[in-house]
Short mmCIF file of C-alpha atoms in Angstrom, two decimals:
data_model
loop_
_atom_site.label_atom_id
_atom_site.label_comp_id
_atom_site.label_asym_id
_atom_site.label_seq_id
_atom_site.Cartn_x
_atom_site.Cartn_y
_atom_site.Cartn_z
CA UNK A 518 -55.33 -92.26 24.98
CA UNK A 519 -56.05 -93.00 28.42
CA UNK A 520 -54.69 -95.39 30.66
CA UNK A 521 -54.91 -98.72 30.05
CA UNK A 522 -55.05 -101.17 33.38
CA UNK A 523 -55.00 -104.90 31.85
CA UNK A 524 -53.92 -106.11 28.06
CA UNK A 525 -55.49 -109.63 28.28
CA UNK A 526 -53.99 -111.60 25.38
CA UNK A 527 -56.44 -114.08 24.66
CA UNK A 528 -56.64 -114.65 21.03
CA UNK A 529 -55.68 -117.64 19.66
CA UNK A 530 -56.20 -120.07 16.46
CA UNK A 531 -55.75 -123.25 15.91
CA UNK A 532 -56.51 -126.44 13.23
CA UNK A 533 -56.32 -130.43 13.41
CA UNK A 534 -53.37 -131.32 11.41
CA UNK A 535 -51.52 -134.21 11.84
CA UNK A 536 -47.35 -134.03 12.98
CA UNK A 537 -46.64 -136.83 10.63
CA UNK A 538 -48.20 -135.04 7.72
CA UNK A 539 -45.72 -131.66 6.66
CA UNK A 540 -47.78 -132.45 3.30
CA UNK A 541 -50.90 -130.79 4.83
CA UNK A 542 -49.09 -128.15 6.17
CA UNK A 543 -49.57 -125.40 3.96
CA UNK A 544 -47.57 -122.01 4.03
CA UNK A 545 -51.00 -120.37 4.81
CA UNK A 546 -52.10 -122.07 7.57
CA UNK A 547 -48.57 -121.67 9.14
CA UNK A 548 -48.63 -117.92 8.74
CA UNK A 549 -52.58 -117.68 9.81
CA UNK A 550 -51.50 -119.32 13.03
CA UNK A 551 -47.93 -117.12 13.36
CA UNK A 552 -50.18 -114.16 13.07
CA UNK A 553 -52.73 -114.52 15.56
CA UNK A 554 -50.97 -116.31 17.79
CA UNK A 555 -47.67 -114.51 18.01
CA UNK A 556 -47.32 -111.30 16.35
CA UNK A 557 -51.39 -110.17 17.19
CA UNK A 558 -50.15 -109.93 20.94
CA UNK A 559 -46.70 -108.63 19.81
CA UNK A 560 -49.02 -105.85 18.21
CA UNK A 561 -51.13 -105.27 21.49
CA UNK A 562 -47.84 -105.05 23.72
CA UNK A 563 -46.16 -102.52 21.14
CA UNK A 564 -49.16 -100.20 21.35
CA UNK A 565 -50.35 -100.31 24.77
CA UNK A 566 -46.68 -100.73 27.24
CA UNK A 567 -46.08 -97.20 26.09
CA UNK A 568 -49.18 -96.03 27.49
CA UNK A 569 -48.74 -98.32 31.08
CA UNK A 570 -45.28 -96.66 31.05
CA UNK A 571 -46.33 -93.43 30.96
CA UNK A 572 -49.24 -93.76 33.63
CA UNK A 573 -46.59 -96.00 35.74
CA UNK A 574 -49.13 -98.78 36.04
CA UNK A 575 -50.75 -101.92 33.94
CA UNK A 576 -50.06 -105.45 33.37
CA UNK A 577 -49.85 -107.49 30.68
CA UNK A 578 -52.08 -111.40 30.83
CA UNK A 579 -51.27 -113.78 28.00
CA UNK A 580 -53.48 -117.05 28.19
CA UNK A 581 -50.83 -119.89 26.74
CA UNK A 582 -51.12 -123.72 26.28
CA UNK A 583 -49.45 -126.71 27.44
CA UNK A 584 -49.13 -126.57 23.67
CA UNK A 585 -45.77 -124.19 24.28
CA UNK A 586 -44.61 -126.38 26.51
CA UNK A 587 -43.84 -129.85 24.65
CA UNK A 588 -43.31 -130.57 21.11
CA UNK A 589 -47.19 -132.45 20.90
CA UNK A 590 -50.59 -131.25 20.44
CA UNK A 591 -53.12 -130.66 17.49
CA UNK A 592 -50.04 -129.19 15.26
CA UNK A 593 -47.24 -128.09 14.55
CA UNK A 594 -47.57 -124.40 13.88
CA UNK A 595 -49.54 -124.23 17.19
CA UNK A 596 -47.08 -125.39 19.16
CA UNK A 597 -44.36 -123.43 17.79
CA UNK A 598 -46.61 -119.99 18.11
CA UNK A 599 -47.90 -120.24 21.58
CA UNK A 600 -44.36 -121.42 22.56
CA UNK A 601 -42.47 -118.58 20.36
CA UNK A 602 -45.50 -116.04 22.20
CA UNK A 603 -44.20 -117.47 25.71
CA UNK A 604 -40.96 -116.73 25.25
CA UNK A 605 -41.30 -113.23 24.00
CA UNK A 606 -43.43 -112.12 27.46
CA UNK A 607 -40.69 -114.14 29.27
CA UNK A 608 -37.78 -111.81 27.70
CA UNK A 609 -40.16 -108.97 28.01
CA UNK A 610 -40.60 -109.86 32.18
CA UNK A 611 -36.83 -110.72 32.20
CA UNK A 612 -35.10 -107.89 30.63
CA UNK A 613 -37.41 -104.79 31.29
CA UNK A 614 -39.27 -105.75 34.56
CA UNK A 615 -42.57 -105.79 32.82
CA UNK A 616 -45.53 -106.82 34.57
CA UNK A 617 -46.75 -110.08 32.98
CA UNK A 618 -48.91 -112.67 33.96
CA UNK A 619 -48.67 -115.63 32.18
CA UNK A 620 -51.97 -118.52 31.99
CA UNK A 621 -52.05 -122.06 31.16
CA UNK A 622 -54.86 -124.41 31.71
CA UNK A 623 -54.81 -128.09 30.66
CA UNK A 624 -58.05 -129.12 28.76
CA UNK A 625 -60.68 -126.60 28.54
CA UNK A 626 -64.12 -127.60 27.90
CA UNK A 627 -66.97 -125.65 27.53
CA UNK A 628 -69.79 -124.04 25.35
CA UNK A 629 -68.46 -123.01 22.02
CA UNK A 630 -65.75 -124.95 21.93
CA UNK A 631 -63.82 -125.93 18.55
CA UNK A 632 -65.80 -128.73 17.09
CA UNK A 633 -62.78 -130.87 16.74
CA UNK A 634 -62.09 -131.57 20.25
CA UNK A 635 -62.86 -134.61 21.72
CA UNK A 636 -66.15 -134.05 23.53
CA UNK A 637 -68.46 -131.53 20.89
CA UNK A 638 -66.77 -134.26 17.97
CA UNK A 639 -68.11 -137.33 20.03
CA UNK A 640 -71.93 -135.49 20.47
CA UNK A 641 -71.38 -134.93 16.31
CA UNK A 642 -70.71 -138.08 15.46
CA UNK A 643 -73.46 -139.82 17.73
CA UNK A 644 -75.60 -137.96 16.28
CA UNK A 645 -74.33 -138.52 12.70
CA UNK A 646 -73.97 -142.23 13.34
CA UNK A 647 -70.28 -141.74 12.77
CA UNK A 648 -67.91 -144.28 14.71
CA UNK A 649 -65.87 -142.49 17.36
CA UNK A 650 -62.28 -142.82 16.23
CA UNK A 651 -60.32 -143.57 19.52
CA UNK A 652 -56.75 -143.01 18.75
CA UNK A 653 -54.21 -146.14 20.42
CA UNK A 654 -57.81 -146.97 22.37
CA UNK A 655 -58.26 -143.62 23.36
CA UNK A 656 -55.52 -144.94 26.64
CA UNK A 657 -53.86 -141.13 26.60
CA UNK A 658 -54.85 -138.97 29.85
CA UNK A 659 -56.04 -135.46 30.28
CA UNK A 660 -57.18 -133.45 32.33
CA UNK A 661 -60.08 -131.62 31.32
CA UNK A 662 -61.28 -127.61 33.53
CA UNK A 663 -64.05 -125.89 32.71
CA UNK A 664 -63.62 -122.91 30.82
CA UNK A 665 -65.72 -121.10 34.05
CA UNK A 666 -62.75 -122.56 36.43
CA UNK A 667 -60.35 -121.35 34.34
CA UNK A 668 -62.13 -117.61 34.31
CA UNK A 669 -62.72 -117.34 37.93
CA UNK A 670 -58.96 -118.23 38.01
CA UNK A 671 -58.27 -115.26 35.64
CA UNK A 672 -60.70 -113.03 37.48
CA UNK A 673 -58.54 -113.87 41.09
CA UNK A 674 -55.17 -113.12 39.50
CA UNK A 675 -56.53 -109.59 38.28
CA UNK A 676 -58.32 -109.15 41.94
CA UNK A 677 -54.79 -110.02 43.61
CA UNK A 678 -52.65 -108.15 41.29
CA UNK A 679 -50.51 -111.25 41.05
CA UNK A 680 -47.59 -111.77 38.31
CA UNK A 681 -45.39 -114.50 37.36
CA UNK A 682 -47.00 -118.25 35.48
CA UNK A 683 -49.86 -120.30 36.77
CA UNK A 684 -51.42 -123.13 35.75
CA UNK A 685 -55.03 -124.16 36.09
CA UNK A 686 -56.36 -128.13 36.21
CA UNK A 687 -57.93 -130.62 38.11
CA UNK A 688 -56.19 -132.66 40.46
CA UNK A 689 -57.25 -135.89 38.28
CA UNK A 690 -57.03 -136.98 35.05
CA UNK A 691 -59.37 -139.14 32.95
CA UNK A 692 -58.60 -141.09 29.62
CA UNK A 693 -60.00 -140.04 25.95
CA UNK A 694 -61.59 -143.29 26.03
CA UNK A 695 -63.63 -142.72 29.57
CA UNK A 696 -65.23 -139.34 28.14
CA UNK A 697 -66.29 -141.11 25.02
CA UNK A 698 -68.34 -143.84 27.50
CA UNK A 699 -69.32 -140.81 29.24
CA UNK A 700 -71.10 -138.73 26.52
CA UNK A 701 -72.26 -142.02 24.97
CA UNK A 702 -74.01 -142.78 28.30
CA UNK A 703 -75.14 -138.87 28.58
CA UNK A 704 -76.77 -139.32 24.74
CA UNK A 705 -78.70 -143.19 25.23
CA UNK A 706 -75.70 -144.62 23.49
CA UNK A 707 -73.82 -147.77 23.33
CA UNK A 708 -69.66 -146.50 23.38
CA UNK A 709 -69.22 -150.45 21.92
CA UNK A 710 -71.25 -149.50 18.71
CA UNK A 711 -70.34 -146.32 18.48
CA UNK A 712 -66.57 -146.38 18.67
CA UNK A 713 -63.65 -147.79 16.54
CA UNK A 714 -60.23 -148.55 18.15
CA UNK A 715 -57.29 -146.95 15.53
CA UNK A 716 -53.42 -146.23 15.49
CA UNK A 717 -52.12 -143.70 18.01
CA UNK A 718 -51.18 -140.55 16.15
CA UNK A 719 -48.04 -139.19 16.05
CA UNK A 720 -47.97 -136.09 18.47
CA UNK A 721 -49.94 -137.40 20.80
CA UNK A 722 -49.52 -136.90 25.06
CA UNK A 723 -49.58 -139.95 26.91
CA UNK A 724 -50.96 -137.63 29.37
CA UNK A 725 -51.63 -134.31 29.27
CA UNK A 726 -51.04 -132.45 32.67
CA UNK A 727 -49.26 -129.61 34.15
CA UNK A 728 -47.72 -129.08 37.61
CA UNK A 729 -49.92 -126.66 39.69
#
């Protein structure tokens, strides 16, 4: 095997279920998400620092979430994974000098994004007719980076060789409820008819931002 510059850990899966609801949680879904999300890039590591070790150079990138940060987020087993996965490079950087870089973004948006988030669900449901559910008036912030920014960012850290955490966002956030209005506008629709106002879920961010 040759040498191997860059492990980019970038793998990751996730699925809409609520925090209040541990009766949705099944023992598969739990152990889908542990697996990709944790021990896939414990995998990677295991194979390829051997092989960086050897050569005496390569660096390990693990994208991460804001997910691994706080106790919120689209689930449980999400948040525990990428937060389990953040500590394991940070024991790996602390206690054997490893080269890691370590990536979290705030809301990415993009093409091929998970139907489920918030701006691909609203173009769905327009044109479904479906009423936009706007959880507690759709009043919690984020702050949403395309997933170009957030590559170009990626791109500059492997240019510059740089290690240690960063964070990529915007320096402004914008509420659930003002991208609704926004894609209704974008698709000839009215956000009045085509959104409902229901309770906040549990788990949810007042606002969704990381320090940069």
């Amino acid at each position: 095997m040759g040498g191997v510059d860059i492990l980019v850990n970038d793998a990751a899966y996730n699925k809409w279920i609520p925090f209040q609801d541990l009766d949705s949680l099944t023992l598969d879904e739990w152990q889908k998400m542990l697996a990709i999300n944790l021990t896939g890039p414990m995998i990677g590591i295991k194979a390829t620092a051997p092989v960086m070790r050897r050569h005496g150079q390569g660096r390990i990138v693990k994208i991460s979430s804001v997910a691994g940060l706080y106790p919120g987020g689209s689930s449980i087993p999400y948040a525990v994974s990428k937060a389990a996965a953040d500590m394991f490079i940070d024991t790996l950087v602390q206690n054997f000098d490893f080269p890691a870089t370590l990536i979290r973004s705030t809301n990415v948006y993009g093409r091929h994004q998970q139907l489920f988030k918030i701006i691909p669900r609203t173009a769905i449901y327009l044109k479904l007719g479906k009423p936009v559910e706007l959880h507690g008036g759709g009043l919690s912030s984020k702050c949403f980076v395309h997933v170009r920014d957030v590559v170009d960012g990626l791109l500059a850290a492997f240019e510059q060789g740089k290690t240690g955490t960063f964070h990529f966002s915007v320096p402004s956030d914008i509420t659930i409820a003002e991208i609704v209005r926004i894609v209704c506008e974008e698709m000839g629709q009215s956000f009045e008819d085509n959104t409902a106002v229901v309770g906040e879920r549990l788990g949810q961010d007042a606002r969704y931002v990381l320090d940069c």
